[in-house]
XYZ file of C-alpha atoms in Angstrom:
786
model
C -68.351 27.305 15.823
C -65.476 27.482 13.042
C -63.996 23.339 11.989
C -60.594 22.660 9.986
C -60.282 19.386 8.049
C -56.748 18.247 6.250
C -53.835 19.508 6.823
C -52.613 21.811 9.616
C -50.235 23.785 11.896
C -50.566 24.027 14.913
C -52.279 27.415 14.784
C -54.446 25.259 12.985
C -53.298 26.760 9.625
C -53.389 24.710 6.458
C -50.259 23.616 4.760
C -49.714 23.942 1.658
C -47.002 21.463 0.673
C -48.886 17.624 0.656
C -45.700 15.726 -0.667
C -42.371 14.443 -1.915
C -41.992 11.877 -4.965
C -38.722 11.555 -5.616
C -37.100 9.565 -8.826
C -33.905 8.220 -8.678
C -31.622 6.678 -12.281
C -28.791 5.663 -11.379
C -26.325 4.468 -14.358
C -22.998 2.988 -12.562
C -21.453 6.115 -10.756
C -23.800 8.476 -11.138
C -27.462 9.129 -9.922
C -29.641 11.482 -11.914
C -32.374 12.578 -9.403
C -35.395 14.226 -10.399
C -37.304 15.416 -6.796
C -41.418 16.822 -7.203
C -42.725 19.059 -4.518
C -46.984 19.171 -4.367
C -48.708 22.316 -3.311
C -52.235 22.912 -2.849
C -53.763 26.128 -1.553
C -56.967 25.072 0.375
C -57.557 28.628 2.210
C -59.297 31.251 0.932
C -56.590 33.827 0.507
C -53.321 33.779 -2.043
C -50.202 32.544 -0.387
C -46.836 32.596 -0.775
C -45.045 29.754 0.156
C -40.968 28.943 1.342
C -39.376 25.617 1.768
C -36.691 24.787 2.950
C -34.598 21.250 1.894
C -31.232 19.673 2.185
C -28.752 18.864 -0.483
C -25.554 16.924 -1.375
C -22.797 19.021 -1.477
C -22.287 17.347 -5.121
C -25.054 17.650 -6.633
C -25.585 19.653 -9.710
C -28.696 20.736 -9.917
C -29.564 21.928 -13.484
C -33.577 22.410 -14.187
C -36.460 24.002 -12.348
C -39.656 23.436 -13.978
C -43.168 24.185 -12.492
C -46.482 22.608 -13.201
C -49.679 24.898 -12.438
C -53.049 23.884 -13.082
C -51.798 21.764 -15.659
C -49.473 23.993 -17.416
C -45.938 23.326 -17.284
C -43.525 26.694 -16.934
C -39.849 25.853 -17.775
C -37.867 28.331 -15.210
C -34.488 30.106 -16.872
C -31.404 30.310 -14.971
C -30.365 34.181 -14.279
C -27.713 35.777 -11.976
C -29.091 35.752 -8.689
C -29.997 39.338 -7.478
C -31.626 39.772 -10.784
C -33.815 36.704 -10.197
C -35.237 38.037 -7.052
C -35.733 40.916 -8.375
C -37.610 39.287 -10.869
C -39.732 37.446 -8.501
C -40.624 40.426 -6.282
C -41.661 42.246 -9.669
C -43.554 39.426 -11.042
C -45.510 38.909 -7.503
C -46.111 42.628 -6.878
C -47.628 42.034 -10.154
C -50.137 39.227 -9.891
C -48.079 37.081 -11.319
C -47.521 33.642 -10.516
C -43.530 33.465 -9.516
C -41.617 30.229 -8.870
C -37.560 30.980 -7.396
C -35.216 27.862 -6.325
C -31.466 29.014 -4.624
C -28.854 28.028 -2.882
C -28.446 29.480 0.407
C -26.256 32.390 0.846
C -24.043 30.515 3.487
C -23.322 26.684 2.752
C -23.863 24.839 -0.404
C -25.936 21.756 1.083
C -29.695 24.199 1.414
C -31.544 24.934 -0.974
C -35.213 27.422 -0.699
C -37.814 27.105 -2.677
C -40.827 29.597 -3.121
C -43.662 29.081 -4.673
C -45.490 33.165 -4.765
C -49.169 33.838 -5.257
C -50.512 30.289 -4.972
C -54.129 30.936 -5.449
C -57.193 29.653 -3.385
C -58.208 26.377 -4.653
C -54.955 26.119 -6.578
C -52.613 23.319 -7.002
C -49.395 23.107 -8.536
C -46.098 21.223 -8.533
C -42.412 22.409 -8.920
C -39.854 19.492 -9.826
C -36.353 20.300 -9.776
C -33.651 17.747 -11.451
C -30.119 17.270 -10.810
C -26.975 14.308 -10.579
C -24.184 13.413 -8.575
C -21.398 10.725 -7.939
C -21.735 8.318 -5.663
C -19.309 7.668 -3.504
C -17.520 4.615 -3.129
C -17.592 2.562 0.446
C -15.266 0.883 1.840
C -16.844 -2.598 1.030
C -17.502 -1.976 -2.667
C -21.129 -0.550 -2.199
C -21.831 2.497 -4.428
C -23.595 4.982 -1.261
C -26.738 6.398 -2.751
C -28.644 9.525 -0.388
C -31.561 11.482 -0.281
C -31.248 13.845 2.113
C -34.291 14.568 4.358
C -33.163 16.155 7.635
C -32.008 19.525 7.511
C -30.407 19.873 11.119
C -30.407 23.166 12.833
C -27.605 25.162 11.963
C -25.750 27.037 14.741
C -25.375 30.757 13.792
C -23.066 33.127 15.777
C -23.070 36.796 15.697
C -20.768 37.179 12.482
C -23.380 35.272 10.535
C -24.909 36.196 7.353
C -28.390 38.007 7.573
C -29.396 36.802 4.510
C -28.895 32.962 5.714
C -31.780 33.998 8.808
C -31.728 31.338 10.891
C -33.955 31.973 13.790
C -37.501 30.938 12.776
C -38.705 28.682 15.328
C -41.500 25.726 14.144
C -44.182 24.248 16.069
C -43.532 20.835 16.535
C -45.474 17.741 16.489
C -44.966 13.857 16.384
C -43.277 12.038 13.875
C -46.479 9.856 12.748
C -48.435 14.152 11.844
C -45.744 15.483 10.022
C -48.321 16.716 7.016
C -46.316 15.916 4.199
C -45.265 12.709 3.034
C -42.271 11.070 0.674
C -42.018 8.971 -1.698
C -38.882 6.789 -4.391
C -38.151 5.045 -6.507
C -34.892 4.211 -7.906
C -34.397 2.342 -11.142
C -29.895 1.290 -10.986
C -28.883 0.004 -14.067
C -24.968 -1.568 -14.765
C -23.381 -3.383 -17.082
C -21.201 -5.082 -14.194
C -24.534 -7.470 -12.751
C -26.284 -5.781 -9.292
C -25.638 -8.605 -6.810
C -28.051 -6.306 -3.926
C -29.223 -3.301 -2.733
C -29.714 -3.063 1.057
C -30.989 0.748 2.750
C -31.462 2.276 5.943
C -35.217 2.582 5.402
C -38.097 0.035 4.507
C -37.598 -0.517 0.499
C -39.937 -3.123 -1.370
C -38.877 -5.807 -2.028
C -35.776 -5.672 -5.200
C -36.935 -5.835 -9.071
C -35.130 -7.447 -11.122
C -35.938 -6.404 -14.760
C -33.722 -8.691 -16.622
C -32.358 -11.936 -16.313
C -28.652 -10.501 -16.248
C -29.206 -9.133 -13.452
C -27.897 -5.763 -15.360
C -31.246 -3.179 -14.074
C -33.140 -3.909 -11.252
C -35.799 -1.494 -9.392
C -36.510 -0.623 -5.564
C -39.836 1.707 -4.068
C -38.999 3.842 -0.510
C -42.359 2.287 1.401
C -45.428 4.450 2.338
C -44.972 6.283 5.613
C -42.050 7.385 5.247
C -41.749 10.164 7.561
C -38.480 12.616 7.442
C -36.742 11.033 10.638
C -33.221 10.192 8.630
C -32.077 10.891 5.677
C -32.510 7.389 2.839
C -29.645 6.086 2.023
C -29.052 2.790 -1.080
C -25.993 0.322 -0.834
C -25.435 -0.541 -4.444
C -23.551 -3.577 -4.785
C -21.979 -4.201 -8.575
C -19.915 -7.484 -9.317
C -17.333 -5.457 -9.750
C -16.418 -1.902 -8.998
C -12.346 -1.449 -9.533
C -12.218 -1.606 -13.359
C -11.343 1.647 -14.678
C -13.824 3.502 -17.056
C -13.921 5.882 -20.027
C -17.808 7.802 -20.368
C -17.952 9.976 -23.292
C -20.627 12.597 -24.368
C -21.549 14.541 -27.257
C -21.393 18.160 -26.985
C -24.806 20.465 -26.857
C -26.410 21.275 -30.416
C -25.343 24.765 -31.455
C -23.297 25.459 -29.114
C -19.300 27.358 -29.823
C -16.407 24.179 -29.778
C -13.905 25.640 -27.724
C -16.569 26.237 -24.479
C -17.107 23.928 -22.213
C -20.601 22.952 -23.621
C -20.021 22.846 -26.990
C -16.852 19.700 -26.521
C -17.838 16.406 -25.848
C -16.986 15.832 -22.505
C -15.076 12.372 -20.834
C -15.503 11.347 -17.104
C -12.529 9.005 -16.997
C -13.039 6.971 -13.405
C -9.709 4.595 -11.945
C -9.462 2.635 -8.902
C -5.541 2.590 -8.358
C -4.189 -0.588 -6.868
C -2.411 0.597 -3.936
C -0.439 -2.272 -2.155
C -1.137 -2.470 1.718
C 1.760 -1.282 3.589
C 2.592 -1.284 7.094
C 1.673 2.224 8.755
C 5.244 4.982 7.424
C 7.829 5.156 9.854
C 7.224 8.505 9.132
C 6.223 9.999 11.982
C 3.569 13.470 12.399
C 1.704 15.441 14.319
C -1.595 14.664 14.950
C -4.030 16.698 15.897
C -8.106 15.890 16.940
C -10.708 18.500 16.746
C -13.612 17.443 18.048
C -17.552 18.949 18.602
C -17.853 19.322 21.662
C -21.270 21.804 20.893
C -25.094 21.087 22.490
C -26.400 18.982 19.598
C -23.751 15.773 20.365
C -25.939 14.860 23.527
C -28.075 13.650 20.749
C -28.017 10.288 19.902
C -26.155 9.065 16.720
C -29.224 8.037 14.891
C -32.430 7.741 15.260
C -33.205 3.994 14.627
C -33.440 1.656 17.410
C -31.425 2.243 20.604
C -28.314 4.764 19.793
C -25.364 5.619 21.429
C -25.300 9.164 22.540
C -23.078 11.331 19.880
C -20.792 12.521 23.120
C -20.164 9.143 24.134
C -19.485 7.567 20.706
C -16.472 10.323 20.718
C -14.917 9.397 23.933
C -14.671 5.885 23.320
C -13.176 6.924 19.260
C -10.364 9.236 21.067
C -9.472 6.862 23.229
C -8.588 4.330 20.391
C -6.930 6.975 18.389
C -4.847 8.006 21.094
C -3.871 4.541 21.641
C -3.782 4.037 18.122
C -1.050 6.454 16.795
C 2.782 5.773 17.145
C 5.730 6.550 19.037
C 7.395 9.463 18.666
C 4.448 11.300 17.383
C 3.633 14.790 18.643
C -0.476 15.305 19.650
C -2.897 17.031 20.935
C -7.045 17.287 20.876
C -9.042 20.068 20.619
C -12.701 21.087 21.833
C -14.600 22.928 20.669
C -18.308 24.653 20.837
C -19.168 28.791 21.336
C -15.057 28.317 22.813
C -12.528 26.000 22.369
C -9.968 24.245 25.077
C -6.755 22.523 24.425
C -5.462 19.697 26.036
C -2.290 21.169 25.805
C -0.992 24.508 24.754
C 0.834 23.011 22.328
C 0.984 19.570 20.251
C 3.292 17.601 22.236
C 5.529 14.420 21.883
C 3.675 11.249 22.405
C 4.959 9.461 25.602
C 3.469 7.181 28.323
C 2.519 10.420 30.417
C 0.910 13.028 27.390
C -1.336 9.957 26.712
C -2.272 9.165 30.304
C -2.653 13.013 30.690
C -5.136 13.200 27.695
C -6.984 10.262 28.626
C -7.800 11.677 31.606
C -8.882 14.560 30.225
C -11.097 12.106 27.282
C -13.058 10.760 30.696
C -14.189 13.896 31.929
C -15.244 15.312 28.153
C -18.801 17.140 28.145
C -21.052 18.111 24.820
C -20.699 21.314 27.120
C -19.506 24.058 24.598
C -22.405 25.686 23.605
C -23.525 26.322 20.265
C -20.283 25.850 16.575
C -17.914 27.753 16.362
C -15.174 25.409 13.742
C -13.376 28.810 12.346
C -11.436 29.696 15.901
C -9.885 26.578 16.849
C -8.494 26.370 13.053
C -7.247 29.583 12.894
C -5.258 28.808 16.639
C -4.230 25.245 15.294
C -2.880 26.933 11.500
C -1.365 30.049 14.175
C 0.831 27.162 15.374
C 4.525 26.572 14.435
C 5.056 23.404 12.261
C 7.610 20.635 13.783
C 10.108 19.537 11.921
C 9.815 16.403 10.005
C 6.202 16.063 11.364
C 4.165 17.254 8.905
C 0.088 18.065 10.339
C -2.608 15.753 9.861
C -6.027 17.554 11.038
C -8.838 15.178 11.783
C -12.267 16.957 12.546
C -15.311 15.492 14.220
C -18.687 17.799 13.887
C -22.151 17.330 13.695
C -21.825 20.160 11.020
C -24.650 22.477 12.234
C -22.384 25.981 11.494
C -23.957 28.656 9.413
C -20.302 29.962 8.106
C -19.464 26.610 6.330
C -17.313 28.913 3.556
C -15.403 30.689 5.450
C -14.245 27.668 7.084
C -12.987 25.979 3.749
C -11.596 28.808 2.630
C -9.174 29.037 6.218
C -8.251 25.416 5.170
C -7.885 26.155 1.984
C -5.518 28.992 2.359
C -3.302 26.425 5.325
C -2.585 23.351 2.708
C 0.075 23.532 1.825
C 0.707 23.047 5.656
C -1.739 19.868 6.417
C -4.001 17.853 4.800
C -7.708 17.271 6.630
C -9.696 14.209 7.426
C -13.368 14.897 7.875
C -16.921 13.436 9.778
C -19.670 14.333 9.990
C -21.863 13.071 12.623
C -25.326 12.208 12.520
C -28.281 12.779 10.331
C -27.840 15.942 8.809
C -24.318 16.809 8.778
C -23.212 19.451 6.954
C -21.701 17.783 3.386
C -20.881 20.940 2.279
C -18.702 21.378 4.909
C -17.374 17.848 5.344
C -16.450 16.936 2.247
C -15.291 20.624 1.202
C -12.452 21.442 4.133
C -11.342 17.873 3.305
C -11.290 18.629 -0.290
C -9.336 21.864 0.342
C -6.341 19.757 1.825
C -6.296 16.932 -0.036
C -7.736 14.861 2.947
C -10.863 12.254 2.850
C -13.821 12.764 4.113
C -16.593 10.505 5.660
C -20.006 9.995 7.144
C -21.403 8.585 9.771
C -25.259 7.608 10.612
C -27.333 4.813 11.016
C -25.391 2.153 12.224
C -22.046 2.886 10.791
C -19.720 3.278 13.737
C -17.629 6.444 14.560
C -14.622 3.940 15.861
C -14.417 2.220 12.683
C -14.487 5.055 10.060
C -11.786 7.055 12.188
C -9.626 4.324 13.242
C -9.578 3.282 9.036
C -8.855 7.265 8.536
C -5.964 7.027 10.554
C -4.595 3.938 9.422
C -4.722 6.328 5.696
C -3.206 8.648 7.322
C -0.480 7.053 8.303
C 0.060 4.494 5.095
C 3.697 6.050 2.901
C 2.802 8.865 0.860
C 1.775 8.247 -3.004
C 3.959 11.053 -4.759
C 4.297 12.141 -8.683
C 0.629 11.083 -9.876
C 0.587 12.372 -13.155
C -2.464 11.240 -15.855
C -1.806 11.908 -19.610
C -3.748 11.138 -22.547
C -2.673 9.364 -25.869
C -5.648 10.370 -28.769
C -5.263 10.633 -32.863
C -3.682 13.810 -33.943
C -6.070 16.876 -33.986
C -7.761 15.649 -30.871
C -6.739 16.685 -27.114
C -8.246 16.968 -23.615
C -8.202 19.957 -21.842
C -8.339 18.896 -18.086
C -11.766 20.127 -16.213
C -11.050 18.486 -12.102
C -8.341 20.439 -10.466
C -4.597 18.250 -10.524
C -4.569 15.355 -8.374
C -2.321 15.030 -6.204
C -3.071 12.683 -3.500
C -4.046 9.140 -3.951
C -5.089 6.864 -0.894
C -5.542 3.117 -0.964
C -9.039 2.285 -1.291
C -9.943 5.535 -3.031
C -11.030 6.129 -6.177
C -10.053 8.612 -8.381
C -12.478 10.390 -10.881
C -10.922 13.315 -13.549
C -12.869 15.030 -15.901
C -11.623 16.606 -19.529
C -12.763 18.260 -22.472
C -11.930 16.967 -25.890
C -11.140 19.572 -28.109
C -10.307 18.905 -31.537
C -11.421 16.760 -34.833
C -13.330 14.015 -33.434
C -11.573 10.744 -35.670
C -13.537 8.137 -37.679
C -15.712 5.035 -35.761
C -13.552 2.612 -34.739
C -10.940 4.838 -33.526
C -9.947 4.336 -29.666
C -7.778 6.670 -27.119
C -6.247 5.244 -23.856
C -5.464 7.358 -20.503
C -2.665 6.308 -18.355
C -2.649 7.374 -14.707
C 0.967 7.249 -13.225
C 2.666 7.798 -9.223
C 5.407 6.843 -7.588
C 5.085 4.362 -3.677
C 8.126 4.534 -2.190
C 10.614 4.132 -4.854
C 8.514 2.304 -7.162
C 6.566 3.224 -9.603
C 2.988 2.482 -11.295
C 0.641 2.674 -14.062
C -3.121 2.143 -14.645
C -4.204 2.542 -17.913
C -8.304 2.762 -19.350
C -9.147 2.436 -23.215
C -11.810 3.229 -25.011
C -13.688 3.871 -28.100
C -13.714 7.691 -29.328
C -17.638 7.496 -29.711
C -19.427 10.607 -27.646
C -22.859 9.677 -27.141
C -25.416 11.539 -26.616
C -27.290 12.284 -23.617
C -30.336 15.011 -23.178
C -28.983 15.795 -19.623
C -25.519 15.997 -20.477
C -24.799 14.761 -16.996
C -21.384 13.987 -17.620
C -20.859 18.301 -18.789
C -22.809 19.415 -15.699
C -20.750 16.521 -13.267
C -17.910 18.578 -14.699
C -19.182 21.488 -14.068
C -19.433 21.113 -10.863
C -16.737 20.112 -10.439
C -15.128 23.141 -11.290
C -17.682 25.141 -9.963
C -16.547 23.569 -6.159
C -12.986 24.664 -7.396
C -14.084 28.450 -8.247
C -17.679 29.932 -5.531
C -16.690 30.111 -2.199
C -20.097 31.619 -2.013
C -20.988 35.389 -2.138
C -18.673 36.782 0.135
C -15.673 34.596 -0.096
C -14.782 33.801 -3.466
C -12.454 36.188 -4.790
C -13.258 38.745 -7.293
C -10.892 37.240 -10.173
C -13.271 33.932 -9.581
C -16.719 35.343 -9.474
C -16.952 36.493 -13.227
C -16.027 32.930 -13.762
C -17.981 31.191 -11.685
C -21.051 32.924 -12.725
C -20.253 32.519 -16.642
C -19.729 28.023 -16.086
C -22.896 28.491 -13.886
C -25.357 30.659 -16.598
C -23.413 28.520 -19.464
C -23.735 25.191 -17.825
C -27.189 25.043 -16.717
C -25.777 23.899 -13.391
C -27.061 25.966 -10.094
C -24.380 27.994 -8.098
C -23.811 31.034 -5.250
C -24.571 33.578 -7.690
C -27.072 32.197 -9.628
C -30.524 31.390 -9.221
C -33.295 29.023 -11.286
C -37.374 31.154 -11.650
C -39.935 30.482 -13.398
C -42.739 33.127 -13.798
C -46.704 32.670 -15.194
C -47.981 35.435 -16.614
C -51.326 34.179 -17.541
C -52.029 35.100 -14.190
C -52.163 38.562 -13.137
C -54.134 39.356 -9.728
C -52.244 42.156 -8.469
C -51.024 41.510 -4.640
C -51.533 44.575 -1.845
C -50.450 44.763 1.475
C -47.644 42.677 2.973
C -47.504 38.982 3.310
C -47.987 36.909 6.602
C -45.181 34.819 8.428
C -46.936 31.835 9.401
C -44.648 28.621 10.398
C -44.910 25.018 8.891
C -44.142 22.176 11.933
C -41.518 20.003 12.603
C -41.344 16.091 14.189
C -40.543 16.486 17.703
C -37.694 15.334 18.826
C -36.909 12.852 22.108
C -34.035 14.401 23.850
C -33.175 16.686 21.887
C -34.126 20.104 23.619
C -32.527 22.931 21.454
C -34.836 24.242 19.131
C -34.633 23.770 15.420
C -33.495 27.059 13.456
C -34.534 26.644 9.992
C -34.274 29.018 6.861
C -36.052 32.363 5.862
C -34.981 35.550 3.802
C -35.173 38.882 6.095
C -36.679 41.558 4.173
C -38.186 40.336 1.495
C -41.621 40.723 3.467
C -42.892 42.323 6.061
C -44.708 39.712 8.602
C -48.014 40.423 9.987
C -48.759 41.133 13.368
C -49.370 37.158 14.978
C -52.636 38.510 16.195
C -53.653 39.993 12.921
C -55.718 38.287 10.813
C -54.850 38.601 6.333
C -57.067 39.807 4.730
C -58.492 38.032 1.328
C -56.348 39.961 -0.831
C -53.192 39.483 0.872
C -51.152 36.113 0.023
C -49.693 34.490 3.240
C -46.306 33.386 3.492
C -45.021 29.498 4.758
C -42.033 28.081 5.513
C -41.402 24.652 5.485
C -38.075 23.356 6.528
C -37.236 19.123 4.954
C -35.926 18.793 8.589
C -37.321 15.534 10.742
C -35.122 13.425 13.487
C -36.666 10.438 15.229
C -34.730 9.744 18.221
C -35.205 6.816 20.724
C -32.628 7.811 23.467
C -30.453 5.110 25.764
C -27.531 5.652 27.766
C -25.904 2.909 26.703
C -21.600 3.016 26.104
C -19.504 0.738 25.118
C -17.321 2.133 27.028
C -17.258 0.926 30.224
C -15.395 3.672 31.554
C -18.537 6.246 30.927
C -20.786 6.351 33.638
C -23.542 3.860 32.469
C -25.474 1.024 32.998
C -25.063 -1.848 30.612
C -28.682 -2.156 30.612
C -28.540 -4.997 27.454
C -25.348 -6.258 26.380
C -24.820 -6.459 22.619
C -22.565 -8.759 23.204
C -19.556 -10.754 25.202
C -16.841 -8.647 24.942
C -17.793 -5.084 22.913
C -17.907 -3.701 27.017
C -14.710 -4.833 27.940
C -12.934 -4.130 24.580
C -12.814 -0.533 24.843
C -11.536 -1.090 29.036
C -8.969 -3.779 27.788
C -7.648 -0.761 24.855
C -7.513 1.713 27.763
C -5.487 0.128 29.767
C -2.726 -0.295 27.024
C 0.225 1.861 27.615
C 1.665 4.282 25.161
C 4.404 2.097 23.543
C 1.544 -1.274 22.889
C 2.388 -3.333 26.070
C 0.193 -3.876 28.910
C 0.653 -3.839 32.901
C 0.094 -7.135 35.024
C -2.451 -5.904 37.394
C -6.743 -6.207 38.411
C -7.462 -5.053 35.195
C -6.026 -6.978 33.274
C -7.395 -9.600 34.853
C -10.953 -8.328 35.776
C -11.114 -8.195 31.228
C -9.771 -11.604 31.101
C -12.686 -13.676 32.695
C -9.864 -14.574 35.635
C -7.988 -13.733 38.779
C -4.591 -12.116 38.735
C -4.052 -15.123 41.257
C -4.507 -17.771 38.034
C -2.446 -15.611 35.815
C 0.695 -14.870 37.768
C 0.694 -18.726 38.463
C 0.557 -19.330 34.752
C 3.369 -17.197 33.865
C 5.915 -19.085 32.544
C 8.106 -16.308 34.608
C 11.930 -17.828 33.046
C 11.213 -16.863 29.286
C 9.297 -13.427 29.872
C 8.673 -10.349 32.249
C 4.996 -9.894 33.362
C 4.823 -7.103 30.850
C 5.911 -9.179 27.846
C 2.987 -12.195 29.512
C -0.106 -9.315 30.098
C 0.903 -8.335 26.646
C 0.707 -11.393 25.029
C -2.239 -12.625 26.880
C -4.038 -9.037 25.647
C -3.167 -9.621 21.923
C -5.185 -13.270 21.987
C -8.156 -11.533 23.995
C -8.565 -9.206 21.337
C -8.434 -11.888 18.192
C -10.384 -14.040 20.081
C -13.617 -12.090 20.919
C -13.467 -8.543 19.331
C -12.448 -10.002 15.872
C -15.801 -8.096 14.465
C -14.566 -4.844 15.183
C -10.379 -5.196 14.227
C -10.369 -2.010 12.338
C -10.669 -0.409 15.407
C -7.968 -2.093 17.547
C -5.367 -3.429 14.392
C -3.833 -0.273 14.324
C -2.659 -0.424 18.503
C -2.283 -4.828 17.730
C 0.650 -4.126 15.686
C 2.321 -1.803 18.491
C 1.699 -4.443 20.326
C 3.310 -7.332 18.672
C 6.383 -4.267 17.499
C 6.924 -4.220 20.997
C 6.914 -7.619 21.928
C 9.290 -9.076 19.191
C 11.790 -6.403 20.776
C 10.844 -7.679 24.516
C 9.889 -11.509 23.895
C 12.949 -12.227 20.574
C 13.625 -15.738 20.036
C 10.767 -16.805 23.553
C 7.740 -15.725 21.685
C 6.873 -18.707 20.345
C 6.395 -20.568 23.436
C 4.903 -17.646 24.821
C 2.512 -17.328 22.984
C 1.336 -21.427 23.403
C 1.425 -21.271 27.201
C -0.856 -18.121 26.920
C -3.333 -19.342 24.354
C -3.359 -22.725 26.499
C -3.863 -21.195 29.851
C -6.604 -19.014 27.941
C -8.159 -22.160 26.153
C -8.574 -20.377 23.309
C -8.930 -21.485 19.831
C -6.594 -18.157 18.058
C -4.587 -19.573 15.253
C -0.836 -19.164 16.578
C 0.483 -17.949 13.631
C -1.214 -14.375 13.994
C 2.091 -13.468 15.683
C 4.069 -14.313 12.600
C 7.193 -15.788 14.404
């Protein structure tokens, strides 16, 4: 009898990947990450392992190296086709080889090949990358270590090079045979107030009395059931800043790496205003693929994505301004539009749309977003109503670059606001389509509410347009700034602006300062933000600013192997090779030529298990490169001379499914009421009219918790009609019972207020007083701003 020990797949095969260790160094708004994958071949045959893992779209990967039995091998960045050829050649000659490359269809999936790992041998591969940290609405910096790689839907026209059809064995999450550890060091001259996470952490350790440096660690036992997220709160994040970085030694001036680089950070203090009177065409494109039937989060009990989507659409529909135009699309393998073309927002069209939202299901199969986008863009523009497109998807698509290209082609006619739903949504897709059109992107994970983020974005889209955006530099004679970032044409309130520039010419003597100014116009008024800085570039062994600048440039030129225009391909390749930042056209390769054991025969193809997904019925797909090597028949054992290929996927989601829905309109029982008001909140909002008013009826009485007879008896008919009375009662209830979710109903409440001022006029103070007394509410009458 054969006994098996150690880490095994369901086919009783040892797993070569043992652990992943990550070191994160965060300074101000930038993270420098080093991730090490530790392999060990416990078998008696040489093998080849392929590990697939997610990476944030904004990550600039600049280093790859291997440590094999104590020997360090540093990889070289090469043209991707050349690197693949060299890898295959090295393996066939019996050398050890390592290959790191982006997926051909998306910038947020990477593959790492470890070739010809000998029996009993250990190998560690380390990749390093830098990235900007986005700023959340509450002032937190958000760092995410992607640990979930969702299945990417493969349609008939998908790239064959991506190969998403491999099915992996399923095991309980606690049996996943590789582990993750992470240590993060944080430094900020502004002081660190606190660090929060969606995962268990060690207590925050401050490394000085001024709280300018801190360290946290991921608690042991993390099993890839969610992305690891850190929320970092500094004492001050809104101060403009400029960081100068010294050029790379021996590089020729005039090249990106041969001159100092600047990273400029602005946080424009754009005043908040009432939504603009300018209406628009609002199109909501909602994912209805099968994956939307999954829970929003792997943590605790969680609402299904499709249920959250229904509630979000209800809130959006109720918050639209009168006089605008709108439409709703659902998409999957096919797509459906609620109306043949966008319709004017009226009581009738709103009610018709709400009726369809109530019946909406995750029943449209796969995730093909390109066709509905093309249909939307083909529609005629509505004069005076600029198109605002809201895209909601869990991002599980394969044609990422094709979608981004389509959005970019149509960028002059619209803005796209995108939302990534759940763990593992494609950052390449979500960020890419927003960037291409001058919109914004949001990710909804953990305990985030889709409803809150969508309504904040709608509010942002309704704000008056910031115009005439310009950036000017004031530098000593002989020194000039060359912009590396795309021209900024849109600025939103609450948005941080990061700009990269290359300083060319003669650097002046010490203590000389420069100044950069950001100017913009809002409703005819000019605003200006300034930042003064010392012209003393600082050395950085990792050339962080240069590489972030290179990544920013690559994102404008690199649209993948198939979609990048010929005019940009050469520029993208040269920029990638010069800066050392990986792209669609390059790959890192390292070869250990000291090992010289010839390989005979094809490689077997074996799969590494993934965690069991509770409530998920769709098999997960991961990527392998077709044509790389033949797979042995499953019933044919490999010979000792035949290396074995393992395919590992760093993706795991463990969900606790629960049918609770905030929306009482959706047919699920409230099993564990999370607090008075939430279930009734959506019911109240559902019954609001398009003009902002409410009708006095049994539906309203049920939400208020009183009888219709009592409401009618208390109605001051001599002051206001029944709709006015009902509307004031509804608004007071919102403030008294839904204040924690104010960001979700703020816009529709403004509509109600505007309607009441016209409808009730001078009698409003008396009506409000009567309503507060009737409801026995503690709400301050000042909210009505008489």
